CSV table of C-alpha atoms and ligand atoms in Angstrom, one decimal:
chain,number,residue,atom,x,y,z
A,1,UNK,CA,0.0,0.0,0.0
A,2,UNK,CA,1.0,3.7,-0.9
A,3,UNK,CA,-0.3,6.7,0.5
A,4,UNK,CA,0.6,10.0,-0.3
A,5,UNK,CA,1.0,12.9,2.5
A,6,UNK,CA,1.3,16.5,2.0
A,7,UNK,CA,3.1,17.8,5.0
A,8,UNK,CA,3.0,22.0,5.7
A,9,UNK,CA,5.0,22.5,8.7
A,10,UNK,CA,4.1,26.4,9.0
A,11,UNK,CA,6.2,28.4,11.2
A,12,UNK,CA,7.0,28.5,14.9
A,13,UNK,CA,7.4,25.5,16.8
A,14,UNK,CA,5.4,23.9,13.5
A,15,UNK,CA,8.8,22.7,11.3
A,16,UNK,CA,10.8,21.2,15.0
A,17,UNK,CA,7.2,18.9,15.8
A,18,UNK,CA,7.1,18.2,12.2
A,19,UNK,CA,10.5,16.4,12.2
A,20,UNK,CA,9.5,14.3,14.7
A,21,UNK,CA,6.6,13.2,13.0
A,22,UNK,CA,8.9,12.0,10.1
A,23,UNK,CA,10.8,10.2,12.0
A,24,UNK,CA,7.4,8.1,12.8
A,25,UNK,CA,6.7,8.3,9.4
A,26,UNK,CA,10.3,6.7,8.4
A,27,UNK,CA,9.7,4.0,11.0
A,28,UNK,CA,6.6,2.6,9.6
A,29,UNK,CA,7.8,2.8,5.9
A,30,UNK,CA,10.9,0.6,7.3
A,31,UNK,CA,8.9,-1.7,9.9
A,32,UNK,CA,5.5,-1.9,8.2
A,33,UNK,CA,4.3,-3.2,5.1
A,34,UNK,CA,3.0,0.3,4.0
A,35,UNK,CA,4.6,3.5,2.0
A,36,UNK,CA,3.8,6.6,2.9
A,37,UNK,CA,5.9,9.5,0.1
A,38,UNK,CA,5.9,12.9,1.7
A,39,UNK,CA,6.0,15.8,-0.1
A,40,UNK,CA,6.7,19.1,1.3
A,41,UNK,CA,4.8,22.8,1.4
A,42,UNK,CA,4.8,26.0,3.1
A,43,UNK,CA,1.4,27.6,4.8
A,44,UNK,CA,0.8,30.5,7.3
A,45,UNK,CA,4.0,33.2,7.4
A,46,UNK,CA,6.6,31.3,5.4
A,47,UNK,CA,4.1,30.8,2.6
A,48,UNK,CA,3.7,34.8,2.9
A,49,UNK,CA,7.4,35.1,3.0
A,50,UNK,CA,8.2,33.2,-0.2
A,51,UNK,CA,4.9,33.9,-2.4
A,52,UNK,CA,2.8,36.6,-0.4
A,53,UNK,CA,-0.2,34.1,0.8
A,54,UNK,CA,-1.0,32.3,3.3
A,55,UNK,CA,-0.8,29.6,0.6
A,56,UNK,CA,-0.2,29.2,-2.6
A,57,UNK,CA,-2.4,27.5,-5.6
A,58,UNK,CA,0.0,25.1,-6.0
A,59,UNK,CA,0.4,23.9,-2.6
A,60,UNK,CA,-3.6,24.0,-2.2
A,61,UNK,CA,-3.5,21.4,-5.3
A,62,UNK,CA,-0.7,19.0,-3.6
A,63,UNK,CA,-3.0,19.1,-0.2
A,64,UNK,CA,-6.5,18.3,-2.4
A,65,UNK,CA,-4.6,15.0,-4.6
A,66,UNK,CA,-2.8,14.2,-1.6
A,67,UNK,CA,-4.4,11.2,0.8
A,68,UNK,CA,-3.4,13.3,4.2
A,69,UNK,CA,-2.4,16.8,4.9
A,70,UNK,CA,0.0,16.7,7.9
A,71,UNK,CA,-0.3,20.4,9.2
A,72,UNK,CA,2.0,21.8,12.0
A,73,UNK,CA,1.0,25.4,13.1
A,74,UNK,CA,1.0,28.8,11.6
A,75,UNK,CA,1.2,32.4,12.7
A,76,UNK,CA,3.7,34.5,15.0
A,77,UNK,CA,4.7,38.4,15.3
A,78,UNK,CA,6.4,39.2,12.8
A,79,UNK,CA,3.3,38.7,10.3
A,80,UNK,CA,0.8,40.9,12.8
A,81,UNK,CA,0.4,43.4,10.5
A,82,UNK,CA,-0.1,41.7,7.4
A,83,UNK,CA,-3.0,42.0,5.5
A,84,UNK,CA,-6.1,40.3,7.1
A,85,UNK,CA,-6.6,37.9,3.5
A,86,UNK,CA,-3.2,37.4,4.1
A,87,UNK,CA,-2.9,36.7,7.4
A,88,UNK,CA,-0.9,33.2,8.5
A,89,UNK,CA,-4.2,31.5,9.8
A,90,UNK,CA,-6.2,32.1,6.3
A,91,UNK,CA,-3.8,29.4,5.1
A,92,UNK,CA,-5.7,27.0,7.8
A,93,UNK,CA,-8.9,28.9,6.9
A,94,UNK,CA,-8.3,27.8,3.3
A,95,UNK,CA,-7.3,25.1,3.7
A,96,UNK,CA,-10.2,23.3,5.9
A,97,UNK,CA,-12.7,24.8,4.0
A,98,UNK,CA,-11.5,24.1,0.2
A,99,UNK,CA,-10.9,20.7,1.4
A,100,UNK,CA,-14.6,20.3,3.0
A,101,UNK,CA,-13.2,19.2,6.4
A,102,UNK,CA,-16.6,19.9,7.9
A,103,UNK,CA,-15.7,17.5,11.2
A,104,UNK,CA,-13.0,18.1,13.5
A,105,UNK,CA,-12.3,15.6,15.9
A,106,UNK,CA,-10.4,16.8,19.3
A,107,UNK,CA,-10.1,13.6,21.6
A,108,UNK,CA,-8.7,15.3,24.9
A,109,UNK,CA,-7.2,12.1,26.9
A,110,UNK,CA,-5.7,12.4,30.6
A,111,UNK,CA,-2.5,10.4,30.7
A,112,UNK,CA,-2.6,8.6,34.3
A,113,UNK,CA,1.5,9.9,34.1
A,114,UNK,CA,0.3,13.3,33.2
A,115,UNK,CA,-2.6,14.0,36.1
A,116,UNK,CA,-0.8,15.9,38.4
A,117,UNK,CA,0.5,18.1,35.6
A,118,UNK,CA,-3.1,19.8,35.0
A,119,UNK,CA,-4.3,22.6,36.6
A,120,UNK,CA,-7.4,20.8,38.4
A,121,UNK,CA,-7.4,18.0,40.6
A,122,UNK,CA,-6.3,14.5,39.6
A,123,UNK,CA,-9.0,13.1,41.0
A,124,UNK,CA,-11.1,14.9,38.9
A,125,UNK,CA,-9.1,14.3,35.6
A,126,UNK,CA,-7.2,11.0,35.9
A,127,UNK,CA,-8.8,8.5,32.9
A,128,UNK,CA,-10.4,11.5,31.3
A,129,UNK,CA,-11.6,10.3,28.0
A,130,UNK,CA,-13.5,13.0,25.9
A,131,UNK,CA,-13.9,14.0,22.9
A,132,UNK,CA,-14.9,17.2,20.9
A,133,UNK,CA,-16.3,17.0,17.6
A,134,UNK,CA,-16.7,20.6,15.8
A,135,UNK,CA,-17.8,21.6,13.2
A,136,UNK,CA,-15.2,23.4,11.3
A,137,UNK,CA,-16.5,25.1,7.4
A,138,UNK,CA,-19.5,27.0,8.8
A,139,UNK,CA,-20.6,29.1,11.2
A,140,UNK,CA,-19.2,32.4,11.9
A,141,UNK,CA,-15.5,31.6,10.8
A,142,UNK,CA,-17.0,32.0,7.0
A,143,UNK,CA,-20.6,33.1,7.1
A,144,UNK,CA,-21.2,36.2,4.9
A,145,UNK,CA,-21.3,39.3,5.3
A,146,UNK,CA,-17.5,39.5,7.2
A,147,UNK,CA,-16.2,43.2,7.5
A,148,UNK,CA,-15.3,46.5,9.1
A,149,UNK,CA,-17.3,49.6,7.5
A,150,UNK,CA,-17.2,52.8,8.7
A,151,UNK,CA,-20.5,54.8,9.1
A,152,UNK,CA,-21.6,58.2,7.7
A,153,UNK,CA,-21.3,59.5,11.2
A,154,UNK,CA,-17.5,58.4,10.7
A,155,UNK,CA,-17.6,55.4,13.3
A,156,UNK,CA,-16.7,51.8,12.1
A,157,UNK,CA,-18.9,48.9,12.4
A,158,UNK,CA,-17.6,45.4,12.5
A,159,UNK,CA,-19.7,42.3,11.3
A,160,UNK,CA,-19.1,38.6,11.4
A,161,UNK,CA,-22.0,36.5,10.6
A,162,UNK,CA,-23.0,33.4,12.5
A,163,UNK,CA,-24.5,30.9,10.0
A,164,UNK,CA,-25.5,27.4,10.2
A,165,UNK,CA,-28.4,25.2,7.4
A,166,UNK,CA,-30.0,22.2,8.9
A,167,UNK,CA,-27.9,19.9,6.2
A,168,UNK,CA,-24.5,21.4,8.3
A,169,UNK,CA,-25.8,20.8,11.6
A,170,UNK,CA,-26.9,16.9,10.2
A,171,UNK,CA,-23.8,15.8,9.2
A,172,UNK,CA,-21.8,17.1,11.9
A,173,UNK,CA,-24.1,15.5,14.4
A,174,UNK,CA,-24.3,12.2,12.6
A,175,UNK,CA,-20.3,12.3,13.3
A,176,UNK,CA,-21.1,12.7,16.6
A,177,UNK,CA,-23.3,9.6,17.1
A,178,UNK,CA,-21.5,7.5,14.9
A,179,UNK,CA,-17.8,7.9,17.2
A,180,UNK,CA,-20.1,8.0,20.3
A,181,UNK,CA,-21.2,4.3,19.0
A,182,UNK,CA,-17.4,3.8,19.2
A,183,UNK,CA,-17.3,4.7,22.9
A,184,UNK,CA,-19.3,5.4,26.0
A,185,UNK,CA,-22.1,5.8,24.1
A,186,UNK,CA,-23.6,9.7,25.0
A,187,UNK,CA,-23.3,12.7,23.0
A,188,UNK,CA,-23.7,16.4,24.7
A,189,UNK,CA,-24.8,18.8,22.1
A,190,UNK,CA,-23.2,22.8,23.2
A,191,UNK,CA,-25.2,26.0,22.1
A,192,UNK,CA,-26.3,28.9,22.9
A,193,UNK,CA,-30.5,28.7,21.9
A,194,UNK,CA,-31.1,31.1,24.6
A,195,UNK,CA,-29.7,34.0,22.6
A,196,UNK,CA,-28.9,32.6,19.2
A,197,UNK,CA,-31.1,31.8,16.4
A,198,UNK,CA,-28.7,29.4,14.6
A,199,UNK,CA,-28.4,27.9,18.5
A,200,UNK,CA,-32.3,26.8,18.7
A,201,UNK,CA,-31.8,25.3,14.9
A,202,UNK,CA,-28.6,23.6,16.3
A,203,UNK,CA,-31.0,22.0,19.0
A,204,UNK,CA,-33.7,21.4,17.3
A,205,UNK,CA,-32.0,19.6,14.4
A,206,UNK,CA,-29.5,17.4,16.9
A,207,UNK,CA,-32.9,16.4,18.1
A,208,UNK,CA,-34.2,15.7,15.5
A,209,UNK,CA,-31.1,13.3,14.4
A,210,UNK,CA,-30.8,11.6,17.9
A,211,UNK,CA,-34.6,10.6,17.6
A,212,UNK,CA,-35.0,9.2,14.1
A,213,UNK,CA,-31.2,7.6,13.4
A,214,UNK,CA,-30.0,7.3,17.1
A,215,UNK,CA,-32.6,6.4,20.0
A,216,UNK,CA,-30.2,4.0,21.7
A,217,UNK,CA,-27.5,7.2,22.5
A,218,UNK,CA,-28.4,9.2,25.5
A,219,UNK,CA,-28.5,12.6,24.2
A,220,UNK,CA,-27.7,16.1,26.3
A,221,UNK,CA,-28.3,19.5,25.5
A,222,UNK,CA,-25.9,22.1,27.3
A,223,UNK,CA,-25.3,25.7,27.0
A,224,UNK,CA,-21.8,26.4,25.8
A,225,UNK,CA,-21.1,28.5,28.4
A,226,UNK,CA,-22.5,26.3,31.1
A,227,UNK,CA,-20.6,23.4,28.9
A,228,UNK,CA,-17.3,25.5,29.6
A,229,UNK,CA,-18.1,25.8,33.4
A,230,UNK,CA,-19.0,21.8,33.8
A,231,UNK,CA,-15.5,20.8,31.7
A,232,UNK,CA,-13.2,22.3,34.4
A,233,UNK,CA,-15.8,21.5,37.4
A,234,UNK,CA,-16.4,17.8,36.3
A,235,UNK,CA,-15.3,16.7,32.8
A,236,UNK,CA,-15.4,13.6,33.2
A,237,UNK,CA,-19.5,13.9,33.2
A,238,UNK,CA,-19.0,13.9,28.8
A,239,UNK,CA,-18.2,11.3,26.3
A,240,UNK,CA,-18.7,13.4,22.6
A,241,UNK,CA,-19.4,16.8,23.0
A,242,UNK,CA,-20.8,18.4,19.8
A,243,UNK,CA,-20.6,21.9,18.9
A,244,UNK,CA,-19.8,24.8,16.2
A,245,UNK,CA,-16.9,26.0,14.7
A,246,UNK,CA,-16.8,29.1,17.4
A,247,UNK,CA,-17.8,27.2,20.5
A,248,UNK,CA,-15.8,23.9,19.7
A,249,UNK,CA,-12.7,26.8,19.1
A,250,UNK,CA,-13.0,27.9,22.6
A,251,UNK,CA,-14.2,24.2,24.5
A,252,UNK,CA,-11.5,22.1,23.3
A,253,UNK,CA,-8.3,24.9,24.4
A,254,UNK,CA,-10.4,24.1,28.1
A,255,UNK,CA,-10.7,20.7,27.2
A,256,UNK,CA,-6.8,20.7,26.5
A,257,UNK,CA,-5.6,22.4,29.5
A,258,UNK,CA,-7.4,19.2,31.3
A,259,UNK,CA,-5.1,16.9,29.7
A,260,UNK,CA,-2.4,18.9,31.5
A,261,UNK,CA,-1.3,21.2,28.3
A,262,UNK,CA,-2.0,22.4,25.2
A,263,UNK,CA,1.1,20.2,23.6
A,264,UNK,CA,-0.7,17.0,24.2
A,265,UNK,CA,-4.5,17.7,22.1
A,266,UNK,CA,-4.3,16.4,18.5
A,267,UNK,CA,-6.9,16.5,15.6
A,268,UNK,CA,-8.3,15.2,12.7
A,269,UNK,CA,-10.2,17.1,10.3
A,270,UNK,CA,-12.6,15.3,7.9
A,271,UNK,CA,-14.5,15.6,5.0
A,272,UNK,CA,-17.5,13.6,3.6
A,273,UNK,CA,-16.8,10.3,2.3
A,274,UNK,CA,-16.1,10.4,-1.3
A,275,UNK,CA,-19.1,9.0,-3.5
A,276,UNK,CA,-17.2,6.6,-5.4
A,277,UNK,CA,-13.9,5.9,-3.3
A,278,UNK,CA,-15.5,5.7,0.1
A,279,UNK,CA,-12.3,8.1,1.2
A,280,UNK,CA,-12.3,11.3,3.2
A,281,UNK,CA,-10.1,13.9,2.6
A,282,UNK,CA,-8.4,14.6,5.8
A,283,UNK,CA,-5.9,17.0,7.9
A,284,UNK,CA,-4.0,16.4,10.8
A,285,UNK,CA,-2.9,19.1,13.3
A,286,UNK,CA,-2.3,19.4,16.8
A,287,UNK,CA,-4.6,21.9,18.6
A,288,UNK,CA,-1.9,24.0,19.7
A,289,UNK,CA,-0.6,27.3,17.9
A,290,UNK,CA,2.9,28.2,16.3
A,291,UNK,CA,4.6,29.1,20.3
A,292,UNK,CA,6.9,31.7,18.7
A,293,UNK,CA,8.0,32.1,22.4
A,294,UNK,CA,9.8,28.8,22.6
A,295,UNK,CA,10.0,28.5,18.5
A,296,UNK,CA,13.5,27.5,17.8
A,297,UNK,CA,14.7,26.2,21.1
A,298,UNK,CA,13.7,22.6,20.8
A,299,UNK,CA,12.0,23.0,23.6
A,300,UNK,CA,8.3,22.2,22.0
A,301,UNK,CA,6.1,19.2,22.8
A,302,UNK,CA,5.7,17.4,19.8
A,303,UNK,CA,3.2,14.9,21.5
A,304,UNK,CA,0.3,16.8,19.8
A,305,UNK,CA,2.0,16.7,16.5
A,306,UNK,CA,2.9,12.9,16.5
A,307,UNK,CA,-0.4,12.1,17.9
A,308,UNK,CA,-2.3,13.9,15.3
A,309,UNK,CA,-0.3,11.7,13.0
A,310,UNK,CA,-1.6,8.4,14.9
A,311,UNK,CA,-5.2,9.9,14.2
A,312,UNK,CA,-4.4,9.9,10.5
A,313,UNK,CA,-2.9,5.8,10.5
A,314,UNK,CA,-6.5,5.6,12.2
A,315,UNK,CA,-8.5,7.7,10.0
A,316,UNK,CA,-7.1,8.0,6.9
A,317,UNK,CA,-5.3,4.5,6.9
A,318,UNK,CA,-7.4,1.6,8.9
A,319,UNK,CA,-4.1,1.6,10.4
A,320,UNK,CA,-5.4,0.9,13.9
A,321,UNK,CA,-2.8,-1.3,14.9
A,322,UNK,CA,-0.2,0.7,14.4
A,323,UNK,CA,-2.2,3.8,15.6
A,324,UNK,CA,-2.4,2.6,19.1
A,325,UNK,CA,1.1,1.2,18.9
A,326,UNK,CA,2.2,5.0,18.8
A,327,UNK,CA,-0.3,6.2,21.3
A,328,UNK,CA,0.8,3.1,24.0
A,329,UNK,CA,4.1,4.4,23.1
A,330,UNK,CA,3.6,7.8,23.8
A,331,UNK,CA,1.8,7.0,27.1
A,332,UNK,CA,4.7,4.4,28.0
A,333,UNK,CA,7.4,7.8,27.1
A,334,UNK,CA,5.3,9.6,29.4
A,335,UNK,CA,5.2,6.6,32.3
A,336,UNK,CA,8.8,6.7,32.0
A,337,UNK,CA,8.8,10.3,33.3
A,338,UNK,CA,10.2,12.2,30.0
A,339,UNK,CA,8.6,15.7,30.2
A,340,UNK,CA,8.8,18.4,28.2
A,341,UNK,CA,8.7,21.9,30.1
A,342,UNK,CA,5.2,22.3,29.3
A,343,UNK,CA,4.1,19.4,31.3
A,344,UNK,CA,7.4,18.9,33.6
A,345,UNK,CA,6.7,19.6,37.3
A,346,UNK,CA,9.5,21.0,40.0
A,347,UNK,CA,12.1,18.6,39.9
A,348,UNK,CA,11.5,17.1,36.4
A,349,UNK,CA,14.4,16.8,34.2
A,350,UNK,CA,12.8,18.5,31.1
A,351,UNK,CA,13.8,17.0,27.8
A,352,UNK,CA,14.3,18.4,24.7
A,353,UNK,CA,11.7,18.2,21.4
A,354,UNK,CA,13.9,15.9,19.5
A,355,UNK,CA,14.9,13.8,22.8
A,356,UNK,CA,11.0,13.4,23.4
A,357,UNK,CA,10.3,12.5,19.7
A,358,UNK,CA,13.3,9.6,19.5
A,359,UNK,CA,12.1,8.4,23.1
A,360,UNK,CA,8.9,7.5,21.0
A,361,UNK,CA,10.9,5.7,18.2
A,362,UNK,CA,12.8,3.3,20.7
A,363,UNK,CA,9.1,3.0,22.4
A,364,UNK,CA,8.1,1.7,19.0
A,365,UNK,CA,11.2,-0.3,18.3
A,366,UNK,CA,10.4,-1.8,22.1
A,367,UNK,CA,6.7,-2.8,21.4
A,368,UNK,CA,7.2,-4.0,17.4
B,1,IPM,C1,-7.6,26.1,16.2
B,1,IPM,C2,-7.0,27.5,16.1
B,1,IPM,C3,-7.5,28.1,14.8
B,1,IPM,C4,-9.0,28.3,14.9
B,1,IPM,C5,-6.8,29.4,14.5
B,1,IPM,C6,-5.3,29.3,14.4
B,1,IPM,C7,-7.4,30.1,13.2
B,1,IPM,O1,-7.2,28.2,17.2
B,1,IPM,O2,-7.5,25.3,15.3
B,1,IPM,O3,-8.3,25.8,17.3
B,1,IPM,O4,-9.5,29.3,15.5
B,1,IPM,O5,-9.7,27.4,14.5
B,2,MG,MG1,-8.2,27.2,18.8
């Protein structure tokens, strides 16, 4: 088997996680029966740097033809004043929606090694298990009209527009009950009906879906905000929370911070399956941004990153075997006390992003 990946590193931290991930992807292509060929692009402020866009036409064709786009992070200082179109992120932007990668999937996972390491109670996060599926094309990332005018009376007025269709809100929730099948089996559906008109269609079509295609799955409706306020006062009360694209933006950076930090939440993002093929386009990131604070000092987790690429031997690859083979190796890294400073405690020995990364290799070597 051959599959083709499109890897964009980005900038920050984004090109140091990456080459750990290709170390992974070197192992399998030496100890599996399977061939991944890479091929390389630039997105966010590197793609600005060399062509003056976030990304260029013919990196957006490589990522569409390609079986998995591998994404790092984008965005830092020294591109805050570009122009908003051109702006690191609308690479991502771009990207997820020219691709169709309506469902993100943001499985936040407590490490047992890694529960004193969050900011709340082990007790309260040890064998968390959840996961966040957003919606990621609609809502008030894209919805139309998006601007900044200024009034006669010379003041500006900003608008974004917060839109969702009852096809959008069905297919995103069928994701939902479908992985929920694949787990504990209850689904918590986050908006905001009290105040928002695309909220009461959210609830009313989830609803709607739960009752006709999915009566065995015990279905919750919570307000986002009092969805944000149960996640850090008892997460472990969810199994698949589904939301939009603004709300899912804002639950799983909580949801991360359970895990113990931001470097260990991956993601898949998926499209519809493909009439003929049956395949979905896809794109792997971790949840995390570009860190230009610690960019360049190998000092990045690049857990995230290398567990985003387990989600796409799962997702993209029926690779499941091999999938949890990196995850069991990234939890036995983690047993074995290797930290990286963003979740190292006083008296840690903090290791560095490339000691982390070949600490997972000999983890894979140990368990082939
Ligand atoms: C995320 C990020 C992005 C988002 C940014 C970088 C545009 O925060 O993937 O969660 O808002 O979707
Ligand atoms: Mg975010």
């Amino acid at each position: 088997m051959s599959h083709k990946l499109f890897l964009l590193p980005g900038d920050g931290i984004g090109p140091e996680i990456m080459n750990e991930v290709k170390l992974i992807i070197d192992w399998m292509n030496s100890n599996v029966d399977v061939t991944f060929e890479c091929d390389e692009g630039l997105v966010g402020g590197c793609a600005y740097d060399a062509h003056g866009v976030a990304i260029s036409e013919e990196d957006m064709a490589k990522a569409i033809t390609s079986d998995a786009v591998i994404f790092g992070a984008v965005g830092g200082p020294k591109w805050a004043d570009v122009a908003y179109e051109a702006r690191p992120e609308a690479g991502l932007l771009r990207l997820r929606k020219d691709l169709g990668l309506f469902a993100n999937l943001r499985p936040a996972l407590c490490y047992p090694a890694l529960a004193e390491s969050s900011a709340l109670k082990r007790e309260l996060v040890e064998g968390l298990d959840i996961l966040i599926v957003r919606e990621l094309t609609g809502g008030v990332y894209f919805g139309e009209p998006k601007e900044i005018v200024t009034l006669e009376n010379g003041e500006q007025r900003a608008v974004d527009t917060q839109i969702y269709t009852t096809s959008e809100i069905k297919r995103i929730a069928r994701v939902a009950f479908e992985l929920a099948k694949t787990r504990s089996n209850r689904v918590a559906s986050a908006e905001k009906h009290n105040v928002m008109r695309s909220g009461v269609l959210w609830k009313q079509v989830v609803s709607k879906i739960a009752a006709e295609e999915y009566p065995g799955t015990p279905l919750e409706h919570v307000l986002a905000d009092n969805c944000a306020m149960q996640l850090v006062r008892n997460p472990k009360q969810y199994d698949v929370i589904v939301c939009d694209n603004l709300f899912g933006d804002i639950l799983s950076d909580v949801a991360a911070m359970l895990t113990g930090s931001l470097g260990m939440l991956p993601s898949a993002s998926l499209g519809a399956p493909d009439v003929v093929t049956g395949k979905r386009k896809a794109m792997y990131e971790p949840v995390h941004g570009s860190a230009p604070d610690i960019a360049g000092k190998g000092a990045a987790n690049p857990i995230a990153m290398i567990a985003s690429f387990s989600m796409a031997l799962r997702y993209s690859f029926e690779m499941i075997k091999e999938a949890e083979m990196v995850d069991t190796a990234i939890a036995n890294v983690l047993e074995k006390g290797l930290r990286t400073g963003d979740i190292a405690k006083a008296g840690d020995t903090v290791v560095s992003t490339k000691e982390m990364g070949a600490a997972v290799i000999a983890e894979l070597n140990a368990l082939k």
